[in-house]
mmCIF file of N, CA and C in Angstrom:
data_model
loop_
_atom_site.group_PDB
_atom_site.id
_atom_site.type_symbol
_atom_site.label_atom_id
_atom_site.label_comp_id
_atom_site.label_asym_id
_atom_site.label_seq_id
_atom_site.Cartn_x
_atom_site.Cartn_y
_atom_site.Cartn_z
ATOM 1 N N MET A 705 -4.182 -3.710 -11.431
ATOM 2 C CA MET A 705 -4.306 -3.130 -11.020
ATOM 3 C C MET A 705 -4.237 -1.287 -10.877
ATOM 4 N N ASN A 706 -5.274 -1.348 -9.712
ATOM 5 C CA ASN A 706 -5.658 -0.030 -9.716
ATOM 6 C C ASN A 706 -4.415 1.412 -9.675
ATOM 7 N N LYS A 707 -5.360 2.587 -9.329
ATOM 8 C CA LYS A 707 -3.910 3.904 -8.784
ATOM 9 C C LYS A 707 -3.218 3.379 -7.892
ATOM 10 N N ASP A 708 -3.872 2.907 -6.500
ATOM 11 C CA ASP A 708 -3.152 2.946 -5.143
ATOM 12 C C ASP A 708 -2.077 1.786 -5.200
ATOM 13 N N LYS A 709 -2.730 0.398 -5.982
ATOM 14 C CA LYS A 709 -2.474 -0.180 -5.589
ATOM 15 C C LYS A 709 -0.566 -0.585 -6.556
ATOM 16 N N LEU A 710 -0.736 0.886 -7.166
ATOM 17 C CA LEU A 710 0.988 0.683 -8.109
ATOM 18 C C LEU A 710 1.184 1.817 -7.822
ATOM 19 N N ASN A 711 0.267 3.134 -6.595
ATOM 20 C CA ASN A 711 1.048 4.113 -5.920
ATOM 21 C C ASN A 711 2.522 3.011 -4.756
ATOM 22 N N VAL A 712 1.350 2.202 -4.017
ATOM 23 C CA VAL A 712 2.136 1.620 -3.024
ATOM 24 C C VAL A 712 3.332 1.211 -3.653
ATOM 25 N N MET A 713 3.319 0.227 -5.038
ATOM 26 C CA MET A 713 4.350 -0.342 -5.413
ATOM 27 C C MET A 713 5.058 0.493 -5.489
ATOM 28 N N ALA A 714 4.937 1.184 -7.259
ATOM 29 C CA ALA A 714 6.094 2.482 -6.586
ATOM 30 C C ALA A 714 6.793 3.115 -5.311
ATOM 31 N N CYS A 715 6.117 3.486 -4.859
ATOM 32 C CA CYS A 715 7.083 3.356 -3.417
ATOM 33 C C CYS A 715 7.300 2.648 -2.939
ATOM 34 N N ALA A 716 7.357 1.659 -2.654
ATOM 35 C CA ALA A 716 8.367 0.539 -1.987
ATOM 36 C C ALA A 716 9.337 -0.289 -2.748
ATOM 37 N N ILE A 717 9.300 0.218 -3.715
ATOM 38 C CA ILE A 717 10.630 0.216 -4.791
ATOM 39 C C ILE A 717 11.533 1.041 -4.596
ATOM 40 N N VAL A 718 11.135 2.049 -5.045
ATOM 41 C CA VAL A 718 11.654 3.777 -5.150
ATOM 42 C C VAL A 718 12.554 3.668 -3.728
ATOM 43 N N GLY A 719 11.624 3.178 -2.945
ATOM 44 C CA GLY A 719 12.069 2.870 -0.858
ATOM 45 C C GLY A 719 13.253 2.668 -1.031
ATOM 46 N N VAL A 720 13.100 1.283 -1.311
ATOM 47 C CA VAL A 720 14.674 -0.034 -1.142
ATOM 48 C C VAL A 720 15.457 0.329 -2.040
ATOM 49 N N MET A 721 15.523 0.706 -2.881
ATOM 50 C CA MET A 721 15.947 1.246 -3.988
ATOM 51 C C MET A 721 16.750 1.918 -3.615
ATOM 52 N N VAL A 722 16.013 3.180 -3.533
ATOM 53 C CA VAL A 722 16.504 4.230 -2.844
ATOM 54 C C VAL A 722 18.015 4.102 -1.804
ATOM 55 N N THR A 723 17.186 3.251 -0.653
ATOM 56 C CA THR A 723 18.396 2.938 0.877
ATOM 57 C C THR A 723 18.963 2.511 0.375
ATOM 58 N N TRP A 724 18.693 1.023 -0.160
ATOM 59 C CA TRP A 724 19.816 0.689 -1.029
ATOM 60 C C TRP A 724 21.128 0.828 -1.506
ATOM 61 N N PHE A 725 20.996 2.284 -2.711
ATOM 62 C CA PHE A 725 21.777 3.007 -2.742
ATOM 63 C C PHE A 725 22.714 3.459 -2.170
ATOM 64 N N ILE A 726 21.996 4.851 -1.581
ATOM 65 C CA ILE A 726 22.692 5.375 -0.304
ATOM 66 C C ILE A 726 23.965 4.236 0.675
ATOM 67 N N ASN A 727 22.732 3.570 0.971
ATOM 68 C CA ASN A 727 23.299 2.129 1.429
ATOM 69 C C ASN A 727 24.763 2.091 1.816
ATOM 70 N N HIS A 728 24.476 1.243 0.222
ATOM 71 C CA HIS A 728 25.704 0.295 -0.089
ATOM 72 C C HIS A 728 26.830 0.389 -1.378
ATOM 73 N N GLN A 729 25.905 1.760 -2.005
ATOM 74 C CA GLN A 729 26.625 3.004 -2.467
ATOM 75 C C GLN A 729 27.727 4.120 -2.265
ATOM 76 N N MET A 730 26.608 4.888 -1.943
ATOM 77 C CA MET A 730 26.996 6.306 -1.373
ATOM 78 C C MET A 730 28.165 5.680 -0.011
ATOM 79 N N GLY A 731 27.644 4.869 0.401
ATOM 80 C CA GLY A 731 28.500 4.403 1.877
ATOM 81 C C GLY A 731 27.698 5.337 2.586
ATOM 82 N N TYR A 732 27.103 5.926 2.800
ATOM 83 C CA TYR A 732 26.743 6.336 4.468
ATOM 84 C C TYR A 732 26.335 4.972 5.613
ATOM 85 N N GLY A 733 25.769 4.383 5.420
ATOM 86 C CA GLY A 733 25.271 3.150 6.211
ATOM 87 C C GLY A 733 23.195 2.736 6.454
ATOM 88 N N PRO A 734 23.405 1.605 6.617
ATOM 89 C CA PRO A 734 21.874 1.635 6.619
ATOM 90 C C PRO A 734 21.068 3.159 7.758
ATOM 91 N N ILE A 735 21.833 3.974 8.695
ATOM 92 C CA ILE A 735 20.813 4.153 10.003
ATOM 93 C C ILE A 735 20.611 5.188 8.876
ATOM 94 N N ILE A 736 21.738 6.350 8.287
ATOM 95 C CA ILE A 736 21.872 7.165 7.172
ATOM 96 C C ILE A 736 20.413 7.501 6.540
ATOM 97 N N ALA A 737 21.309 6.569 5.662
ATOM 98 C CA ALA A 737 20.089 5.768 4.415
ATOM 99 C C ALA A 737 18.290 5.830 4.864
ATOM 100 N N ASN A 738 18.032 5.077 5.719
ATOM 101 C CA ASN A 738 17.028 5.051 5.815
ATOM 102 C C ASN A 738 15.600 6.090 6.673
ATOM 103 N N GLY A 739 17.376 7.023 7.626
ATOM 104 C CA GLY A 739 16.159 8.121 7.660
ATOM 105 C C GLY A 739 16.764 8.792 6.748
ATOM 106 N N MET A 740 17.376 9.399 5.869
ATOM 107 C CA MET A 740 16.759 10.393 4.635
ATOM 108 C C MET A 740 16.122 10.261 4.003
ATOM 109 N N VAL A 741 16.291 8.838 3.736
ATOM 110 C CA VAL A 741 14.681 8.159 3.408
ATOM 111 C C VAL A 741 13.379 8.548 3.728
ATOM 112 N N GLY A 742 13.437 8.408 5.188
ATOM 113 C CA GLY A 742 11.919 8.425 5.843
ATOM 114 C C GLY A 742 12.140 9.776 6.027
ATOM 115 N N VAL A 743 12.861 10.702 5.867
ATOM 116 C CA VAL A 743 12.737 12.395 6.619
ATOM 117 C C VAL A 743 11.940 12.847 5.313
ATOM 118 N N VAL A 744 12.747 12.469 3.100
ATOM 119 C CA VAL A 744 11.726 12.236 2.233
ATOM 120 C C VAL A 744 10.776 12.463 2.281
ATOM 121 N N ALA A 745 10.354 10.861 3.020
ATOM 122 C CA ALA A 745 9.003 10.698 2.189
ATOM 123 C C ALA A 745 8.642 10.934 3.297
ATOM 124 N N GLY A 746 8.594 11.668 4.393
ATOM 125 C CA GLY A 746 7.903 12.125 5.184
ATOM 126 C C GLY A 746 6.745 13.877 4.529
ATOM 127 N N ALA A 747 8.328 13.964 4.187
ATOM 128 C CA ALA A 747 7.905 15.756 4.175
ATOM 129 C C ALA A 747 7.394 15.261 2.801
ATOM 130 N N LEU A 748 7.388 15.105 1.222
ATOM 131 C CA LEU A 748 6.461 15.388 0.557
ATOM 132 C C LEU A 748 5.183 14.131 -0.069
ATOM 133 N N LEU A 749 5.120 13.211 0.676
ATOM 134 C CA LEU A 749 3.459 11.712 0.759
ATOM 135 C C LEU A 749 3.193 12.049 1.098
ATOM 136 N N PRO A 750 2.104 11.847 0.986
ATOM 137 C CA PRO A 750 0.764 11.691 2.359
ATOM 138 C C PRO A 750 0.993 11.006 2.646
ATOM 139 N N GLY A 751 0.287 10.956 4.118
ATOM 140 C CA GLY A 751 0.958 9.673 4.947
ATOM 141 C C GLY A 751 0.657 8.101 5.186
ATOM 142 N N PRO A 752 0.472 7.399 3.909
ATOM 143 C CA PRO A 752 -0.125 5.778 4.114
ATOM 144 C C PRO A 752 1.127 5.813 2.900
ATOM 145 N N LEU A 753 1.066 6.537 2.166
ATOM 146 C CA LEU A 753 1.892 6.277 0.799
ATOM 147 C C LEU A 753 3.604 6.232 2.087
ATOM 148 N N ALA A 754 4.127 7.773 2.413
ATOM 149 C CA ALA A 754 5.339 7.693 3.320
ATOM 150 C C ALA A 754 5.366 6.176 4.530
ATOM 151 N N GLY A 755 3.782 5.625 4.828
ATOM 152 C CA GLY A 755 4.876 4.452 5.972
ATOM 153 C C GLY A 755 5.250 4.066 5.087
ATOM 154 N N VAL A 756 4.566 3.502 3.206
ATOM 155 C CA VAL A 756 5.043 2.745 2.596
ATOM 156 C C VAL A 756 6.495 2.358 1.984
ATOM 157 N N MET A 757 6.798 3.609 1.766
ATOM 158 C CA MET A 757 7.649 3.791 1.122
ATOM 159 C C MET A 757 9.316 3.805 2.487
ATOM 160 N N TYR A 758 8.217 4.129 3.373
ATOM 161 C CA TYR A 758 9.774 4.436 5.147
ATOM 162 C C TYR A 758 10.157 2.776 5.567
ATOM 163 N N THR A 759 9.142 1.937 5.414
ATOM 164 C CA THR A 759 8.728 0.667 5.534
ATOM 165 C C THR A 759 9.652 0.027 3.906
ATOM 166 N N ALA A 760 9.462 -0.182 3.281
ATOM 167 C CA ALA A 760 10.115 -0.666 2.525
ATOM 168 C C ALA A 760 11.647 -0.500 2.961
ATOM 169 N N SER A 761 12.248 0.526 2.978
ATOM 170 C CA SER A 761 13.269 1.645 3.642
ATOM 171 C C SER A 761 14.409 0.244 3.815
ATOM 172 N N PHE A 762 13.535 0.056 5.362
ATOM 173 C CA PHE A 762 14.018 -1.364 6.036
ATOM 174 C C PHE A 762 14.642 -2.017 5.782
ATOM 175 N N VAL A 763 14.035 -2.692 4.192
ATOM 176 C CA VAL A 763 14.708 -3.641 3.672
ATOM 177 C C VAL A 763 16.389 -3.635 3.045
ATOM 178 N N GLY A 764 15.844 -1.862 2.319
ATOM 179 C CA GLY A 764 16.906 -1.655 2.281
ATOM 180 C C GLY A 764 17.986 -1.500 2.401
ATOM 181 N N MET A 765 18.217 -1.566 3.599
ATOM 182 C CA MET A 765 19.155 -1.270 4.997
ATOM 183 C C MET A 765 20.092 -2.556 5.059
ATOM 184 N N SER A 766 19.245 -3.524 4.565
ATOM 185 C CA SER A 766 19.925 -5.360 4.513
ATOM 186 C C SER A 766 21.224 -5.582 4.677
ATOM 187 N N GLY A 767 22.405 -6.011 5.123
ATOM 188 C CA GLY A 767 23.415 -5.822 4.498
ATOM 189 C C GLY A 767 23.835 -6.868 2.961
ATOM 190 N N LEU A 768 24.979 -6.994 2.586
ATOM 191 C CA LEU A 768 24.222 -7.699 1.271
ATOM 192 C C LEU A 768 25.142 -9.279 1.207
ATOM 193 N N GLY A 769 24.530 -9.829 1.590
ATOM 194 C CA GLY A 769 24.686 -10.896 1.905
ATOM 195 C C GLY A 769 23.153 -11.562 1.823
ATOM 196 N N VAL A 770 22.252 -10.629 1.923
ATOM 197 C CA VAL A 770 20.454 -10.519 2.059
ATOM 198 C C VAL A 770 19.776 -9.784 0.654
ATOM 199 N N ILE A 771 20.687 -8.769 0.197
ATOM 200 C CA ILE A 771 19.824 -7.935 -1.172
ATOM 201 C C ILE A 771 21.599 -7.430 -1.538
ATOM 202 N N PRO A 772 22.323 -8.807 -2.193
ATOM 203 C CA PRO A 772 23.710 -7.537 -3.055
ATOM 204 C C PRO A 772 23.445 -7.078 -4.143
ATOM 205 N N SER A 773 22.585 -6.470 -4.751
ATOM 206 C CA SER A 773 22.920 -5.221 -5.838
ATOM 207 C C SER A 773 21.223 -5.177 -5.321
ATOM 208 N N LEU A 774 21.629 -3.595 -6.589
ATOM 209 C CA LEU A 774 20.553 -2.878 -6.858
ATOM 210 C C LEU A 774 19.638 -3.540 -7.602
ATOM 211 N N PHE A 775 19.848 -5.430 -8.612
ATOM 212 C CA PHE A 775 18.175 -5.285 -8.906
ATOM 213 C C PHE A 775 18.137 -6.670 -7.974
ATOM 214 N N ALA A 776 18.359 -6.914 -6.588
ATOM 215 C CA ALA A 776 17.865 -7.511 -5.714
ATOM 216 C C ALA A 776 17.461 -6.885 -5.185
ATOM 217 N N ALA A 777 17.573 -5.075 -4.743
ATOM 218 C CA ALA A 777 16.820 -4.164 -4.649
ATOM 219 C C ALA A 777 15.368 -3.571 -5.203
ATOM 220 N N LEU A 778 15.743 -3.932 -6.631
ATOM 221 C CA LEU A 778 14.421 -4.063 -6.839
ATOM 222 C C LEU A 778 13.324 -5.634 -6.983
ATOM 223 N N ILE A 779 14.077 -6.636 -6.329
ATOM 224 C CA ILE A 779 13.124 -7.714 -5.909
ATOM 225 C C ILE A 779 12.660 -7.531 -5.031
ATOM 226 N N GLY A 780 13.400 -7.197 -3.882
ATOM 227 C CA GLY A 780 12.773 -6.079 -3.027
ATOM 228 C C GLY A 780 11.642 -5.138 -2.585
ATOM 229 N N GLY A 781 11.798 -5.606 -3.982
ATOM 230 C CA GLY A 781 10.501 -3.521 -3.803
ATOM 231 C C GLY A 781 9.654 -4.047 -4.234
ATOM 232 N N ILE A 782 9.802 -4.826 -4.880
ATOM 233 C CA ILE A 782 8.539 -5.398 -5.930
ATOM 234 C C ILE A 782 8.015 -6.562 -4.293
ATOM 235 N N VAL A 783 8.896 -7.561 -3.537
ATOM 236 C CA VAL A 783 7.749 -8.459 -2.579
ATOM 237 C C VAL A 783 7.285 -7.197 -1.051
ATOM 238 N N VAL A 784 7.981 -6.782 -0.885
ATOM 239 C CA VAL A 784 7.607 -5.338 0.341
ATOM 240 C C VAL A 784 6.557 -4.304 0.196
ATOM 241 N N GLY A 785 6.713 -4.161 -1.458
ATOM 242 C CA GLY A 785 5.336 -3.831 -2.421
ATOM 243 C C GLY A 785 3.701 -5.079 -1.457
ATOM 244 N N SER A 786 3.979 -6.234 -2.141
ATOM 245 C CA SER A 786 3.008 -7.170 -2.767
ATOM 246 C C SER A 786 2.357 -7.004 -1.378
ATOM 247 N N VAL A 787 3.638 -7.278 0.071
ATOM 248 C CA VAL A 787 3.175 -7.418 1.183
ATOM 249 C C VAL A 787 2.742 -7.094 1.890
ATOM 250 N N ILE A 788 2.812 -5.633 2.166
ATOM 251 C CA ILE A 788 2.268 -4.410 2.374
ATOM 252 C C ILE A 788 0.427 -4.294 1.388
ATOM 253 N N MET A 789 0.969 -4.550 0.473
ATOM 254 C CA MET A 789 -0.311 -4.883 -0.430
ATOM 255 C C MET A 789 -1.180 -5.634 0.214
ATOM 256 N N TYR A 790 -0.766 -7.287 -0.036
ATOM 257 C CA TYR A 790 -2.403 -8.084 0.232
ATOM 258 C C TYR A 790 -2.146 -8.326 2.112
ATOM 259 N N THR A 791 -1.812 -7.227 2.815
ATOM 260 C CA THR A 791 -1.728 -7.405 4.280
ATOM 261 C C THR A 791 -1.630 -6.331 5.397
ATOM 262 N N PRO A 792 -3.212 -5.148 4.016
ATOM 263 C CA PRO A 792 -3.311 -4.343 5.355
ATOM 264 C C PRO A 792 -4.164 -4.194 6.275
ATOM 265 N N GLU A 793 -5.015 -5.493 6.697
ATOM 266 C CA GLU A 793 -5.967 -5.269 7.102
ATOM 267 C C GLU A 793 -4.986 -6.610 8.826
ATOM 268 N N ILE A 794 -4.297 -7.107 8.566
ATOM 269 C CA ILE A 794 -3.417 -8.240 9.110
ATOM 270 C C ILE A 794 -3.424 -7.846 10.473
ATOM 271 N N TYR A 795 -1.926 -6.602 10.205
ATOM 272 C CA TYR A 795 -1.632 -6.345 11.096
ATOM 273 C C TYR A 795 -1.501 -5.234 11.755
ATOM 274 N N ALA A 796 -3.470 -4.553 11.146
ATOM 275 C CA ALA A 796 -4.283 -3.483 11.996
ATOM 276 C C ALA A 796 -3.923 -3.118 13.911
ATOM 277 N N GLY A 797 -3.419 -1.923 13.260
ATOM 278 C CA GLY A 797 -3.246 -1.586 15.448
ATOM 279 C C GLY A 797 -2.666 -2.145 15.562
ATOM 280 N N ILE A 798 -1.637 -3.206 15.028
ATOM 281 C CA ILE A 798 -0.395 -4.214 16.239
ATOM 282 C C ILE A 798 0.855 -3.474 14.919
ATOM 283 N N GLY A 799 1.423 -2.482 16.930
ATOM 284 C CA GLY A 799 2.996 -2.155 17.066
ATOM 285 C C GLY A 799 3.745 -2.918 15.535
ATOM 286 N N GLY A 800 4.126 -3.193 15.406
ATOM 287 C CA GLY A 800 6.021 -3.513 14.833
ATOM 288 C C GLY A 800 5.317 -4.007 13.507
ATOM 289 N N LYS A 801 4.372 -3.581 12.613
ATOM 290 C CA LYS A 801 4.021 -4.447 11.310
ATOM 291 C C LYS A 801 5.043 -4.051 10.271
ATOM 292 N N GLY A 802 5.295 -2.502 10.456
ATOM 293 C CA GLY A 802 6.388 -2.453 9.328
ATOM 294 C C GLY A 802 8.312 -3.120 9.175
ATOM 295 N N GLY A 803 8.796 -3.628 10.413
ATOM 296 C CA GLY A 803 9.800 -4.544 10.823
ATOM 297 C C GLY A 803 9.194 -4.744 10.515
ATOM 298 N N THR A 804 8.031 -6.484 11.015
ATOM 299 C CA THR A 804 7.735 -8.075 10.264
ATOM 300 C C THR A 804 7.579 -6.949 9.004
ATOM 301 N N THR A 805 6.905 -6.287 8.572
ATOM 302 C CA THR A 805 6.824 -6.681 6.952
ATOM 303 C C THR A 805 8.438 -7.134 6.183
ATOM 304 N N ALA A 806 8.692 -5.950 6.320
ATOM 305 C CA ALA A 806 10.338 -5.979 5.504
ATOM 306 C C ALA A 806 10.954 -7.188 5.997
ATOM 307 N N ALA A 807 11.890 -7.808 7.512
ATOM 308 C CA ALA A 807 12.175 -8.267 8.106
ATOM 309 C C ALA A 807 11.037 -9.710 7.045
ATOM 310 N N VAL A 808 10.192 -10.360 6.824
ATOM 311 C CA VAL A 808 9.707 -11.344 6.154
ATOM 312 C C VAL A 808 10.284 -10.471 5.386
ATOM 313 N N SER A 809 9.464 -10.279 3.737
ATOM 314 C CA SER A 809 10.219 -9.100 2.400
ATOM 315 C C SER A 809 11.680 -9.475 2.226
ATOM 316 N N GLY A 810 12.562 -8.957 3.400
ATOM 317 C CA GLY A 810 13.625 -9.327 2.858
ATOM 318 C C GLY A 810 13.567 -10.982 2.498
ATOM 319 N N GLN A 811 14.026 -11.682 4.268
ATOM 320 C CA GLN A 811 13.414 -12.873 4.246
ATOM 321 C C GLN A 811 13.105 -13.674 2.777
ATOM 322 N N ILE A 812 12.101 -13.214 2.199
ATOM 323 C CA ILE A 812 11.867 -13.842 0.850
ATOM 324 C C ILE A 812 12.357 -13.894 -0.749
ATOM 325 N N THR A 813 13.008 -12.312 -0.491
ATOM 326 C CA THR A 813 13.703 -11.713 -1.430
ATOM 327 C C THR A 813 15.567 -12.530 -1.394
ATOM 328 N N ARG A 814 15.645 -12.936 -0.411
ATOM 329 C CA ARG A 814 16.813 -13.502 -0.010
ATOM 330 C C ARG A 814 16.382 -15.145 -0.720
ATOM 331 N N ALA A 815 15.583 -15.540 -0.465
ATOM 332 C CA ALA A 815 15.471 -16.495 -0.868
ATOM 333 C C ALA A 815 15.069 -17.152 -3.035
ATOM 334 N N ILE A 816 14.439 -15.930 -2.885
ATOM 335 C CA ILE A 816 14.806 -15.902 -4.775
ATOM 336 C C ILE A 816 15.688 -15.618 -5.163
ATOM 337 N N MET A 817 16.664 -14.486 -4.732
ATOM 338 C CA MET A 817 17.664 -14.914 -5.220
ATOM 339 C C MET A 817 18.547 -15.728 -4.764
ATOM 340 N N SER A 818 18.923 -16.184 -4.198
ATOM 341 C CA SER A 818 19.444 -18.159 -3.903
ATOM 342 C C SER A 818 18.690 -18.562 -5.092
ATOM 343 N N ILE A 819 17.568 -18.288 -5.643
ATOM 344 C CA ILE A 819 16.933 -19.493 -5.979
ATOM 345 C C ILE A 819 18.044 -18.755 -8.467
ATOM 346 N N ILE A 820 17.925 -17.538 -8.011
ATOM 347 C CA ILE A 820 17.680 -16.750 -9.620
ATOM 348 C C ILE A 820 19.404 -16.797 -9.767
ATOM 349 N N THR A 821 20.662 -16.383 -8.865
ATOM 350 C CA THR A 821 21.749 -16.442 -8.729
ATOM 351 C C THR A 821 22.500 -17.672 -8.706
#
């Protein structure tokens, strides 16, 4: 795995986990959690990585029925990071890539969690 892919994976994992934590553990809810992660990512990261973290934060907005724990958020981060890494050209230029990627990743994560728990 090269440095760019490691950066994508790290941003995806952090994006999901921090959003989930702010949403569920701190109790601020999904909209505030997503907004906070998005603003910080946009201010501190280069454009492509900020986009990765913002997309990943959509997964962290999931309810407890989909992402029930911080461990599940870690799995979700790995899933969304993988989806982002392996689909960059599929949705190029088409709106809705972030939401579509997050929705697919959330469902994959839910399936994984139903198998391992």
